[in-house]
PDB file of C-alpha atoms in Angstrom:
ATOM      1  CA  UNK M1448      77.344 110.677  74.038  1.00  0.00           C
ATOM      2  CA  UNK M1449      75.086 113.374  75.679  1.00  0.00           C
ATOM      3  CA  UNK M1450      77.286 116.230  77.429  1.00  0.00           C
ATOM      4  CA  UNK M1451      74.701 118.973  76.823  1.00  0.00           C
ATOM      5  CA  UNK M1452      72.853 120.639  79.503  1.00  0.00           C
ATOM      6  CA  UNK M1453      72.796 123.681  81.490  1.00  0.00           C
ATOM      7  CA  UNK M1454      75.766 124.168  83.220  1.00  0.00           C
ATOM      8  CA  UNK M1455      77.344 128.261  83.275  1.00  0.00           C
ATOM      9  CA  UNK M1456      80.257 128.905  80.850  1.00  0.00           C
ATOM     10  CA  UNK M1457      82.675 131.592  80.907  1.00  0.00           C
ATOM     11  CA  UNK M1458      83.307 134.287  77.854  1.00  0.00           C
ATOM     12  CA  UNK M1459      85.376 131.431  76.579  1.00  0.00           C
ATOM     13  CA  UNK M1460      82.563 129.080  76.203  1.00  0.00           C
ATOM     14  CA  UNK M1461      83.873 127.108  78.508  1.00  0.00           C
ATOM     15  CA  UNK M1462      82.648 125.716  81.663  1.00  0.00           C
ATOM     16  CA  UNK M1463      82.541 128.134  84.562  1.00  0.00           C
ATOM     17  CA  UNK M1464      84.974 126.621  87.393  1.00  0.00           C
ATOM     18  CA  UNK M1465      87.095 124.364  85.938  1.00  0.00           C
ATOM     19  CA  UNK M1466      87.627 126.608  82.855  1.00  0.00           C
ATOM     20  CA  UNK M1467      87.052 123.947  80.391  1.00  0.00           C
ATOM     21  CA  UNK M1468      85.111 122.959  77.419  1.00  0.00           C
ATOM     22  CA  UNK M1469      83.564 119.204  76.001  1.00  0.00           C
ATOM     23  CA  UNK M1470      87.134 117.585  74.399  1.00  0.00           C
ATOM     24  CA  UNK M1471      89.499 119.002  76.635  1.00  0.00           C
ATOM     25  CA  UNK M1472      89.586 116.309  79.419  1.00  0.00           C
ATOM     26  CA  UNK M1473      90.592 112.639  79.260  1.00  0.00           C
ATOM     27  CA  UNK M1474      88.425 109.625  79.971  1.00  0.00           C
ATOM     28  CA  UNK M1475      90.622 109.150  83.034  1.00  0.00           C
ATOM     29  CA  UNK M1476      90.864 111.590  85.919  1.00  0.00           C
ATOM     30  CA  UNK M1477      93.111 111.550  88.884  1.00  0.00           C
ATOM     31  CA  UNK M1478      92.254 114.190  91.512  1.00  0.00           C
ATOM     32  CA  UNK M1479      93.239 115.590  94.088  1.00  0.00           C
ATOM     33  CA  UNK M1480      92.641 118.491  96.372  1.00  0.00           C
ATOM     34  CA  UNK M1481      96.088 120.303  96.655  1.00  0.00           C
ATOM     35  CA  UNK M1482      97.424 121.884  93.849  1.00  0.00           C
ATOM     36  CA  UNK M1483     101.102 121.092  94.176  1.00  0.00           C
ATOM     37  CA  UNK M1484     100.326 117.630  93.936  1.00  0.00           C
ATOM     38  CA  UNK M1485      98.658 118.071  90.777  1.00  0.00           C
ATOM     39  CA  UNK M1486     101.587 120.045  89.814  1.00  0.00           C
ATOM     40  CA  UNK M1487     104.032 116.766  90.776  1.00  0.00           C
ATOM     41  CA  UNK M1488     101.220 114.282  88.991  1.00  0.00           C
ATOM     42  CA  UNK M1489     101.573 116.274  85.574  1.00  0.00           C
ATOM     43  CA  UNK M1490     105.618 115.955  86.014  1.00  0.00           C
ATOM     44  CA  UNK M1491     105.091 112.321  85.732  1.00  0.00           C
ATOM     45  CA  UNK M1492     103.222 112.653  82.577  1.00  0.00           C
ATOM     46  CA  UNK M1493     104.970 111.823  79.375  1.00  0.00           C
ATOM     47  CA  UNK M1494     103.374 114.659  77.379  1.00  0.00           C
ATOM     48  CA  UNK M1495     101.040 117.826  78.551  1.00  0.00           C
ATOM     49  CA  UNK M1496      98.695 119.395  76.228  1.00  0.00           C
ATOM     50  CA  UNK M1497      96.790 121.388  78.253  1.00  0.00           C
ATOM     51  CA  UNK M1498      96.800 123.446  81.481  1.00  0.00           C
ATOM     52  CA  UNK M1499      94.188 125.543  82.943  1.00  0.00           C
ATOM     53  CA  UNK M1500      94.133 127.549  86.162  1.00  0.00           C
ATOM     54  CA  UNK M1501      91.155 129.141  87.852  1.00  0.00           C
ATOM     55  CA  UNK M1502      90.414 129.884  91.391  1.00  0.00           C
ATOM     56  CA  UNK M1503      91.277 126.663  93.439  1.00  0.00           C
ATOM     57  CA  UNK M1504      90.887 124.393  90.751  1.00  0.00           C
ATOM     58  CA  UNK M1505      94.178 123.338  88.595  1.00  0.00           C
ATOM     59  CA  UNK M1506      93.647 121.174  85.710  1.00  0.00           C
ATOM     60  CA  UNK M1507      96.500 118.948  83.303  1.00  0.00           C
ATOM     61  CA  UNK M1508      95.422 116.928  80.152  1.00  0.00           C
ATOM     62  CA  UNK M1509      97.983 114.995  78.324  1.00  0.00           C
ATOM     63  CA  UNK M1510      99.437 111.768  78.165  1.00  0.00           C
ATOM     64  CA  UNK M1511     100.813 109.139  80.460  1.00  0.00           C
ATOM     65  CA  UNK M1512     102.438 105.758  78.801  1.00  0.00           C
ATOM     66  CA  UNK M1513     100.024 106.171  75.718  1.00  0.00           C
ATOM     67  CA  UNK M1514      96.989 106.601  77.778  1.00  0.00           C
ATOM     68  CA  UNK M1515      95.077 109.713  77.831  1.00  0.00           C
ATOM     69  CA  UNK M1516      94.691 111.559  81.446  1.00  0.00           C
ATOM     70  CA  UNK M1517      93.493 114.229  83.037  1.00  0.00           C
ATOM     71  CA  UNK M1518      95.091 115.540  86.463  1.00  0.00           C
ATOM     72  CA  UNK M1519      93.195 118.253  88.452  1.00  0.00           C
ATOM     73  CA  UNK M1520      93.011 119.707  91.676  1.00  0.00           C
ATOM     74  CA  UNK M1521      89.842 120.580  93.259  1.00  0.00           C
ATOM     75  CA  UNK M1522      90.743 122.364  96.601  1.00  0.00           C
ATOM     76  CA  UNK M1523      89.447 121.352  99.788  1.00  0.00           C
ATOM     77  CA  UNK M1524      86.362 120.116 100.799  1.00  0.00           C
ATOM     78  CA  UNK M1525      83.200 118.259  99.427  1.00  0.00           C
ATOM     79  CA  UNK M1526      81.191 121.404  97.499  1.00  0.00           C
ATOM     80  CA  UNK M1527      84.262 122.162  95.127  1.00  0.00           C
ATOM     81  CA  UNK M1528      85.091 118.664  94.389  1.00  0.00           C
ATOM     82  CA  UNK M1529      81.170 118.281  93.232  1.00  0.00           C
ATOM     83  CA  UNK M1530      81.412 121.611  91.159  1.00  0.00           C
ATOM     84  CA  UNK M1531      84.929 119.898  89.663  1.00  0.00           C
ATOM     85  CA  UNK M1532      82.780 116.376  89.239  1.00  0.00           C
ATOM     86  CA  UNK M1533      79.303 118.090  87.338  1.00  0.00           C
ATOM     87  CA  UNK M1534      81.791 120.352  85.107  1.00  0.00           C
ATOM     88  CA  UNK M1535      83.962 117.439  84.084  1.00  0.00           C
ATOM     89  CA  UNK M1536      81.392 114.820  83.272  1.00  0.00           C
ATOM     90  CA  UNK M1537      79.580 117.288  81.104  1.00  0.00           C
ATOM     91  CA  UNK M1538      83.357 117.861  79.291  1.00  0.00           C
ATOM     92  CA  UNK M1539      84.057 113.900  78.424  1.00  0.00           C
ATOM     93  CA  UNK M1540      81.949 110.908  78.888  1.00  0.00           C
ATOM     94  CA  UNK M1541      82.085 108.235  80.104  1.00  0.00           C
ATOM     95  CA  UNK M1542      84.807 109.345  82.845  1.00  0.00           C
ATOM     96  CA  UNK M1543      87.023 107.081  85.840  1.00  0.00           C
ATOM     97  CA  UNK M1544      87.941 109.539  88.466  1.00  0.00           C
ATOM     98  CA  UNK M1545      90.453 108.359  91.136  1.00  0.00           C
ATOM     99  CA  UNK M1546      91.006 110.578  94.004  1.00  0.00           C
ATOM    100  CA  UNK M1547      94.711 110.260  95.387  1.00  0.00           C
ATOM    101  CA  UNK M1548      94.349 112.387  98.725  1.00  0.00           C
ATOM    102  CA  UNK M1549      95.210 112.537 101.786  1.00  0.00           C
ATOM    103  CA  UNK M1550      93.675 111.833 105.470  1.00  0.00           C
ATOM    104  CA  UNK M1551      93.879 110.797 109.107  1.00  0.00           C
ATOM    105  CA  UNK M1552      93.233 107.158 110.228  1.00  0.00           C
ATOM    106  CA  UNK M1553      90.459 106.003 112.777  1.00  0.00           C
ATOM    107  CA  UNK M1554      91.914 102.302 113.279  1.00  0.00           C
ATOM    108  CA  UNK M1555      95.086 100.993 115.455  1.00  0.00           C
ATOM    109  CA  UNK M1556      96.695  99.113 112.754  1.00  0.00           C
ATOM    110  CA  UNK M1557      96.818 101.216 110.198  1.00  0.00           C
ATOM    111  CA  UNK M1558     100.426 103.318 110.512  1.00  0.00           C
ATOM    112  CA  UNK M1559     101.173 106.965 109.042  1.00  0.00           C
ATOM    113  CA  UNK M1560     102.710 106.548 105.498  1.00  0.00           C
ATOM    114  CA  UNK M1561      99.736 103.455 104.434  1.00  0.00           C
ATOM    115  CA  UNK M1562      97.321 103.918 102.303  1.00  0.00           C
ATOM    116  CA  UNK M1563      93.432 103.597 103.116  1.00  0.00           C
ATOM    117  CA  UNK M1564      91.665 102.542  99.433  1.00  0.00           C
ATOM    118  CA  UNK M1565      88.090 103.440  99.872  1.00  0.00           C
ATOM    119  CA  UNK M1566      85.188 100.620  99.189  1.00  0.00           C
ATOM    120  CA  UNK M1567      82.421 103.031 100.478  1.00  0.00           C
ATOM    121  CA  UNK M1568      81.785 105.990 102.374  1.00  0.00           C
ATOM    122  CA  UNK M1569      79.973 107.350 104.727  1.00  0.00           C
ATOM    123  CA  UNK M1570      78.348 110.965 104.036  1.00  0.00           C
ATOM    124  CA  UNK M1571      79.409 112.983 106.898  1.00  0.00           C
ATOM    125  CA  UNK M1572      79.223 116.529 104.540  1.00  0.00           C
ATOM    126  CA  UNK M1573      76.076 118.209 103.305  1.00  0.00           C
ATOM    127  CA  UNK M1574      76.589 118.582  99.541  1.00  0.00           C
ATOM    128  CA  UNK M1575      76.069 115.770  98.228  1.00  0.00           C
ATOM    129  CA  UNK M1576      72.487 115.441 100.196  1.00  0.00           C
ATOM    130  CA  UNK M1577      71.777 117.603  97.276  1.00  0.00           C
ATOM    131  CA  UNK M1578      72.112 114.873  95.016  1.00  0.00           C
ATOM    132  CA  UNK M1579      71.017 111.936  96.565  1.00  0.00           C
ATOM    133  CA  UNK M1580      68.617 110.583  99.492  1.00  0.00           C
ATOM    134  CA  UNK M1581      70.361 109.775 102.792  1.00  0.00           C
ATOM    135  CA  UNK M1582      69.796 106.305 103.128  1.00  0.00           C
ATOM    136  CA  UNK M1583      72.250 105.876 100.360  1.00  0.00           C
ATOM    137  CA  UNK M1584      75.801 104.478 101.126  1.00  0.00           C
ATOM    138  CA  UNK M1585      77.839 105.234  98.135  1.00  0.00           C
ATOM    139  CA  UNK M1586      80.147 102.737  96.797  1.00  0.00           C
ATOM    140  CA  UNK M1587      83.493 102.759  94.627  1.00  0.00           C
ATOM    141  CA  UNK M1588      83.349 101.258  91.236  1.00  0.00           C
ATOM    142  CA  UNK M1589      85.214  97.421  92.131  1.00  0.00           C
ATOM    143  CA  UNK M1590      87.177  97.635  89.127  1.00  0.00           C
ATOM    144  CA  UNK M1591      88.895 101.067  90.513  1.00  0.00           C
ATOM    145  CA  UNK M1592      88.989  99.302  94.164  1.00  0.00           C
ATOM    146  CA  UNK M1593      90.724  96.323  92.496  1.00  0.00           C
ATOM    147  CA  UNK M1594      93.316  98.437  90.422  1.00  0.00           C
ATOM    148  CA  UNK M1595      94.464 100.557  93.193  1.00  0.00           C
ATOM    149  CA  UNK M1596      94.822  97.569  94.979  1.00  0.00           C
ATOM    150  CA  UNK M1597      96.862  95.563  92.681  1.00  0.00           C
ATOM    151  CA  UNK M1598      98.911  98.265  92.047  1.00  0.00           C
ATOM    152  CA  UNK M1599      99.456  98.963  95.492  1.00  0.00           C
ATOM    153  CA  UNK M1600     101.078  94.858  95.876  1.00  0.00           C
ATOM    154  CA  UNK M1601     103.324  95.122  92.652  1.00  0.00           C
ATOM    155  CA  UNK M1602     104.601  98.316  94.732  1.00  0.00           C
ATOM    156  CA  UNK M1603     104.622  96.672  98.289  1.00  0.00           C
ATOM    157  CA  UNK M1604     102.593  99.473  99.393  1.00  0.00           C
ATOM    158  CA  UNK M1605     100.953  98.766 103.072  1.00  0.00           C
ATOM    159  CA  UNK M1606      97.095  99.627 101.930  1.00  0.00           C
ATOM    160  CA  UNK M1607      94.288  99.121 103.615  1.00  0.00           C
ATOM    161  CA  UNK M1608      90.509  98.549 102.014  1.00  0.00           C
ATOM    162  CA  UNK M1609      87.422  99.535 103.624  1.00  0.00           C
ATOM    163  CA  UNK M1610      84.779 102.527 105.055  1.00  0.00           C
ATOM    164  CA  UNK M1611      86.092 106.178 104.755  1.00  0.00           C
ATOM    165  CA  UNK M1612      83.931 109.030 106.234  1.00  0.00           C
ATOM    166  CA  UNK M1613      84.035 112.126 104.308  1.00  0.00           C
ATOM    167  CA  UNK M1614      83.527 115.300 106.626  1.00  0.00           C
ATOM    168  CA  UNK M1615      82.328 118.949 105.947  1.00  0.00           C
ATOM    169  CA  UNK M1616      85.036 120.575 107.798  1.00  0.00           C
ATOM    170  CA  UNK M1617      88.457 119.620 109.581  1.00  0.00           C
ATOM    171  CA  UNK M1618      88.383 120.954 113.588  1.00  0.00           C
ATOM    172  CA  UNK M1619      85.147 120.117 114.850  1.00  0.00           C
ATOM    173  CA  UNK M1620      83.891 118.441 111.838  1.00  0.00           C
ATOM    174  CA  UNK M1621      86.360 115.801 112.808  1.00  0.00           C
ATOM    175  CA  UNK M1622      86.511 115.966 116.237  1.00  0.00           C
ATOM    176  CA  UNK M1623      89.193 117.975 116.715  1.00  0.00           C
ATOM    177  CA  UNK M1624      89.830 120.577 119.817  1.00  0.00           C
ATOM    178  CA  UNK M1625      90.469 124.200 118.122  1.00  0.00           C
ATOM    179  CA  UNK M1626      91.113 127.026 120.929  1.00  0.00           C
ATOM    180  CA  UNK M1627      87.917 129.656 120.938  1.00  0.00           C
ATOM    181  CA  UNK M1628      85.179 127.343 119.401  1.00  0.00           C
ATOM    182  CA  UNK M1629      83.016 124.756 120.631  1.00  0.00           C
ATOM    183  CA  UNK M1630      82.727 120.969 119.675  1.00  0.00           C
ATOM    184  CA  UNK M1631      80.044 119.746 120.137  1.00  0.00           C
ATOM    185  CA  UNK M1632      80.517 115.904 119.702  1.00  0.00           C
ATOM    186  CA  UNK M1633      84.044 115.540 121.256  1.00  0.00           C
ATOM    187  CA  UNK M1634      83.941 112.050 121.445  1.00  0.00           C
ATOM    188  CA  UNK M1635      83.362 111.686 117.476  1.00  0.00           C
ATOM    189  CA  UNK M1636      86.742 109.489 116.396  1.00  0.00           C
ATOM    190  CA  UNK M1637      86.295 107.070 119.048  1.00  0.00           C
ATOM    191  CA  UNK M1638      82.938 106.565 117.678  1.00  0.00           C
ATOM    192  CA  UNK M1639      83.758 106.321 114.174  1.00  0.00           C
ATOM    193  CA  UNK M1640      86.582 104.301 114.960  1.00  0.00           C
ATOM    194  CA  UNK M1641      84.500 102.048 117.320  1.00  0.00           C
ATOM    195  CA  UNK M1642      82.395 101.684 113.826  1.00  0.00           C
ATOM    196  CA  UNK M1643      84.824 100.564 111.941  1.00  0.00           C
ATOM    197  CA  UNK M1644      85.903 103.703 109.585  1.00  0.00           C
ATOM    198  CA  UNK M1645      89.262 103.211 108.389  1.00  0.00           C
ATOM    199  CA  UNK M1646      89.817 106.890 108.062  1.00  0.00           C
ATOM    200  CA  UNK M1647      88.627 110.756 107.860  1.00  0.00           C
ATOM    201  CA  UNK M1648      88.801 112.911 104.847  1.00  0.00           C
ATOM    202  CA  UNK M1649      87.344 115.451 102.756  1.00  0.00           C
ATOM    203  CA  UNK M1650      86.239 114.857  99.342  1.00  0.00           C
ATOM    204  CA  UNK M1651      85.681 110.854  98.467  1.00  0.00           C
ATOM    205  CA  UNK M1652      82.022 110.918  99.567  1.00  0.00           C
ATOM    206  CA  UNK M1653      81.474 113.376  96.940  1.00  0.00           C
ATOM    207  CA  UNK M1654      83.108 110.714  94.093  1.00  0.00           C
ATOM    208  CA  UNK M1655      80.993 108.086  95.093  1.00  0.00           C
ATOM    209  CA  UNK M1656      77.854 109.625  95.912  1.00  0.00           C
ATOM    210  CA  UNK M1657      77.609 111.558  92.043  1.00  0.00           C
ATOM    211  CA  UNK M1658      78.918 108.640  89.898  1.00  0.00           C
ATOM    212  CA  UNK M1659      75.888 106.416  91.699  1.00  0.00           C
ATOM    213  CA  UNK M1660      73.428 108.966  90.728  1.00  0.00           C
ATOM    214  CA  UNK M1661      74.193 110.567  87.665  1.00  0.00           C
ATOM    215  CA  UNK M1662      73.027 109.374  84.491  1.00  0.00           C
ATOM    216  CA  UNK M1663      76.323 109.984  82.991  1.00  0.00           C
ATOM    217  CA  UNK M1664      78.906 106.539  82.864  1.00  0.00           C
ATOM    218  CA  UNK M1665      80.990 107.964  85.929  1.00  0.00           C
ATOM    219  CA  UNK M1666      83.085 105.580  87.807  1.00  0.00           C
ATOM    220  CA  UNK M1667      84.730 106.681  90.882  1.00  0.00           C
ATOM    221  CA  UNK M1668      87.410 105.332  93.394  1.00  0.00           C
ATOM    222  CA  UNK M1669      90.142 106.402  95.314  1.00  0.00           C
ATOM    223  CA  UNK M1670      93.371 106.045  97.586  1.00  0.00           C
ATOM    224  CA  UNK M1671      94.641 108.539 100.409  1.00  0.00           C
ATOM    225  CA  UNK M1672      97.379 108.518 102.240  1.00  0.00           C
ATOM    226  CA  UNK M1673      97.760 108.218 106.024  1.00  0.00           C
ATOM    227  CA  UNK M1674      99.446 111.760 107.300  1.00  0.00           C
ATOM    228  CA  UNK M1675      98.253 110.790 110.729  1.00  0.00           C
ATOM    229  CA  UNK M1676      96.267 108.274 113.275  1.00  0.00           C
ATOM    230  CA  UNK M1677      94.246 110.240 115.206  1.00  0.00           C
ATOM    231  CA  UNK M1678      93.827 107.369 117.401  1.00  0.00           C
ATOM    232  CA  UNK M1679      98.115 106.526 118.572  1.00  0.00           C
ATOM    233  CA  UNK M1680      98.625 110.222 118.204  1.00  0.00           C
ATOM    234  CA  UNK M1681     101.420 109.401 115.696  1.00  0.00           C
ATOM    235  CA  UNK M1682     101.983 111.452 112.479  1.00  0.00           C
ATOM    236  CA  UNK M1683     104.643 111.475 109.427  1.00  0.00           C
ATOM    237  CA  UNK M1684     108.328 112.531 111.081  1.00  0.00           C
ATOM    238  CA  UNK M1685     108.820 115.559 108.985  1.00  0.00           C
ATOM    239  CA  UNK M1686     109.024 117.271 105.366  1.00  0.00           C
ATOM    240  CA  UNK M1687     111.391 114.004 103.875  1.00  0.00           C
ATOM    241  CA  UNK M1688     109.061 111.758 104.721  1.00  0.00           C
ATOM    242  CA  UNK M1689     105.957 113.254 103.484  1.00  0.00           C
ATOM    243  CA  UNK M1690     107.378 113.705 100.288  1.00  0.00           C
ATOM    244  CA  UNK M1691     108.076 110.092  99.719  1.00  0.00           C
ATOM    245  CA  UNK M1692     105.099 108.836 100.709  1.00  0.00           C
ATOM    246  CA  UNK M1693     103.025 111.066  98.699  1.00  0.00           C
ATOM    247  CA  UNK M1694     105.406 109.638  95.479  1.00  0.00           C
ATOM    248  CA  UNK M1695     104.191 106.536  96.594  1.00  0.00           C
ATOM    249  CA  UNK M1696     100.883 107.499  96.603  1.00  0.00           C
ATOM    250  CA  UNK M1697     101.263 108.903  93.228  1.00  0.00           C
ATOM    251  CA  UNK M1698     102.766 105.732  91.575  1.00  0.00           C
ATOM    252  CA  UNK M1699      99.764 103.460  92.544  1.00  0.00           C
ATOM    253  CA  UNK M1700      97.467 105.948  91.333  1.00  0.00           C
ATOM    254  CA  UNK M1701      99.203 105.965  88.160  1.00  0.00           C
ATOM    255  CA  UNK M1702      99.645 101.921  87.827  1.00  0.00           C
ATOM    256  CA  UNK M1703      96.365 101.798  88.619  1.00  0.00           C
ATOM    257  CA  UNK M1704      95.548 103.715  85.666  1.00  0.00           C
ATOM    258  CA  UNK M1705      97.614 101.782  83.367  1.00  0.00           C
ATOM    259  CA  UNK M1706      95.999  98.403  84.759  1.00  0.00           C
ATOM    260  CA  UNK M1707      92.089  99.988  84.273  1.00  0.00           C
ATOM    261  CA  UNK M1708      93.122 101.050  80.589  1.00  0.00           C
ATOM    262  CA  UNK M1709      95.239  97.898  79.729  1.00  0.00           C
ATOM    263  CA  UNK M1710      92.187  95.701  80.486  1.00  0.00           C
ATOM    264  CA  UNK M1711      89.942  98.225  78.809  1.00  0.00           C
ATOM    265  CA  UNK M1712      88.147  99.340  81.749  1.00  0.00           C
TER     266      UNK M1712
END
């Protein structure tokens, strides 16, 4: 295993953002960009070792049903979640992250409270054309995509499997009308939509894109779940509801970690 390179530590020795050193993540990640979520992942843990806070980023080790895991919170948007991805691969590897997150969906069909599990993406950010040329579509590892969506049947979980886009920013980024600034493609979600995209988000571009290109063993998949269709208007009817469909969200992520590590994957 080769985590060495040249990445900035602290006074701690440890890495920079996430305020962590080689040995103090799991092999499994679950991520996510709000840090009260993390918080309510770790609960469900059956023993935490290890918590570290530093600017947006949130990060749990410990233990859930004998299987080592990692929970951490990135914060919003594609640049932090690649500064969270480069910092933990060069901590443990090989590493599975699975994003659990949320987002708004471009199809119909697909009502608030369902999950969207992502097969692909498409790049609509700049960071990670950083990393990779722009002819590449990244894909999740199948093994994730098939975990989160077994796990999402055993729970009767209404999921959904296809293209996510991954945008830069959340008004006009994804075609949204905020008062006092200009959009300049306004007609953006009936485009994507017309595409096929499933849904919009933030961060799962940014998964894909780095475990196709790094020479590290990175696998990457995730699941969000549907606050809102931006194409019926419709959105989750209050606080109560939110809340249980973001424990939803949480249990498949988590029995889709116990069904990667039970078959060894």
């Amino acid at each position: 295993m080769d985590i060495a390179g040249p990445i900035p530590k602290n006074a701690r020795g440890r890495f920079y953002h996430l305020d962590c050193a080689p040995g103090e993540l799991a092999p499994y990640i679950l991520t996510c960009g709000d840090p009260d979520r993390a918080q309510t992942i770790a609960r469900r843990l059956t023993r935490v070792d290890m918590r570290r806070k530093n600017r947006e980023f949130l990060t749990y080790t410990g233990i859930y049903q004998d299987i080592p895991v990692s929970v951490m919170a990135t914060g919003i948007g594609a640049p932090a979640s690649a500064i969270a991805i480069v910092e933990a691969a060069n901590c443990v590897n090989p590493v599975t992250f699975i994003r659990l997150g949320t987002c708004g969906a471009l199809q119909a069909d697909i009502e608030v409270g369902d999950l969207v599990i992502s097969a692909s993406a498409q790049r609509d950010e700049n960071t990670t054309y950083a990393y990779a040329p722009a002819d590449l579509v990244p894909q999740a590892a199948p093994e994730v995509v098939a975990a989160l969506t077994e796990a999402a049947g055993h729970l009767i979980a209404p999921c959904h499997v296809g293209l996510t886009c991954t945008t830069a920013d959340f008004y006009a980024g994804q075609g949204r009308e905020a008062p006092g600034f200009p959009r300049l493609e306004p007609h953006k979600v009936a485009r994507l939509s017309q595409a096929g995209v499933l849904n919009l988000e933030m961060e799962m571009s940014v998964y894909l894109t780095l475990a196709a290109v790094s020479t590290y063993r990175i696998r990457a998949g995730g699941v969000c779940l549907v606050l809102n269709n931006r194409i019926t208007g419709q959105g989750l009817p209050g606080a109560g509801a939110r809340r249980r469909a973001e424990s939803r969200l949480i249990e498949v992520g988590l029995q889709a970690l116990t069904i990667l590590a039970a078959r060894n994957q």
